[in-house]
Amino acid sequence: MMKCRGRPKSPRRVECSPEVLYFKPRGVPLSELETVALAVEELEALRLVDLEGVSQEEAAFRMGISRRAFWEDLQSARKKVALALTTGKAIEISGGSYIHTG
């Protein structure tokens, strides 16, 4: 039986495109590591709130999404980064559903 996923994810507005697309533990070849995929819009959520100090409400507005959708992106991003840091996985920044506005 297939699960319904609800409405399709609306594209998020992203102001900054990442220049670096991989982060990995030092001394281990990327080919030997498991990878956690972080979507570009999840990185943008982290950047706005955790780096720029913008409120979640303002960040959601800037990304053109609801506060709930923003919160879900932010929680997903934080979980993925924490997983990679605590278990020695690489982080690949790629994909997602976004429109570059910067």
Coordinates of C-alpha atoms in Angstrom, one line a residue:
M1 CA 0.0 0.0 0.0
M2 CA 1.4 3.4 -1.0
K3 CA 1.4 6.3 1.5
C4 CA 0.0 9.7 0.4
R5 CA 2.3 12.6 1.0
G6 CA -0.2 15.4 0.8
R7 CA 0.4 18.5 -1.2
P8 CA 3.6 18.8 -3.3
K9 CA 6.3 20.8 -1.6
S10 CA 6.3 24.4 -2.8
P11 CA 9.6 25.9 -3.9
R12 CA 11.4 27.9 -1.3
R13 CA 13.1 31.2 -2.0
V14 CA 16.9 30.9 -1.3
E15 CA 19.1 34.0 -1.1
C16 CA 22.5 32.3 -0.9
S17 CA 23.8 29.4 -3.0
P18 CA 26.4 27.3 -1.3
E19 CA 29.9 27.5 -2.7
V20 CA 31.0 24.3 -0.9
L21 CA 28.8 21.2 -1.6
Y22 CA 30.5 18.6 0.6
F23 CA 31.8 18.5 4.2
K24 CA 33.5 15.4 5.5
P25 CA 35.5 14.1 8.4
R26 CA 39.2 14.8 8.1
G27 CA 41.5 12.0 7.0
V28 CA 38.8 9.7 5.5
P29 CA 38.3 9.5 1.7
L30 CA 34.8 10.6 0.7
S31 CA 34.4 7.3 -1.2
E32 CA 34.6 5.5 2.2
L33 CA 32.0 7.6 4.0
E34 CA 28.2 7.3 4.2
T35 CA 26.6 10.6 3.2
V36 CA 23.8 12.7 4.6
A37 CA 21.9 14.7 2.0
L38 CA 21.1 18.3 3.0
A39 CA 18.8 20.1 0.6
V40 CA 19.7 23.6 -0.4
E41 CA 16.5 25.0 1.3
E42 CA 17.4 23.2 4.5
L43 CA 20.8 24.9 4.5
E44 CA 19.1 28.2 3.9
A45 CA 16.9 27.7 6.9
L46 CA 19.9 27.0 9.1
R47 CA 21.7 30.0 7.7
L48 CA 18.9 32.4 8.3
V49 CA 18.1 31.3 11.9
D50 CA 21.4 30.0 13.3
L51 CA 23.8 32.2 11.5
E52 CA 22.0 35.5 10.8
G53 CA 19.8 35.3 13.9
V54 CA 16.6 35.9 12.1
S55 CA 13.3 34.8 13.8
Q56 CA 11.6 31.8 12.4
E57 CA 8.7 34.0 11.4
E58 CA 10.9 36.4 9.4
A59 CA 12.8 33.5 7.9
A60 CA 9.6 31.8 6.7
F61 CA 8.5 35.1 5.2
R62 CA 11.8 35.5 3.4
M63 CA 11.7 32.0 2.0
G64 CA 8.0 32.4 0.9
I65 CA 6.6 29.5 3.0
S66 CA 4.5 29.0 6.1
R67 CA 6.0 29.0 9.5
R68 CA 5.2 25.3 9.9
A69 CA 6.9 24.4 6.6
F70 CA 9.9 26.5 7.7
W71 CA 10.0 24.8 11.1
E72 CA 9.9 21.4 9.4
D73 CA 12.8 22.3 7.1
L74 CA 14.8 23.7 10.0
Q75 CA 14.2 20.6 12.2
S76 CA 15.2 18.3 9.3
A77 CA 18.4 20.3 8.6
R78 CA 19.4 20.3 12.3
K79 CA 18.8 16.6 12.6
K80 CA 20.8 15.8 9.5
V81 CA 23.8 18.0 10.6
A82 CA 23.7 16.5 14.1
L83 CA 23.6 13.0 12.7
A84 CA 26.6 13.6 10.4
L85 CA 28.6 15.3 13.1
T86 CA 28.0 12.6 15.8
T87 CA 28.4 9.6 13.5
G88 CA 31.2 10.7 11.2
K89 CA 29.2 10.9 8.0
A90 CA 29.8 13.3 5.1
I91 CA 27.3 16.1 4.3
E92 CA 26.3 16.6 0.7
I93 CA 24.4 19.8 -0.1
S94 CA 22.3 19.3 -3.1
G95 CA 18.8 19.2 -4.6
G96 CA 15.6 20.4 -3.1
S97 CA 12.8 22.5 -4.2
Y98 CA 13.9 26.1 -4.3
I99 CA 14.2 29.3 -6.4
H100 CA 17.4 31.3 -6.1
T101 CA 16.6 34.9 -5.4
G102 CA 20.0 36.3 -4.4

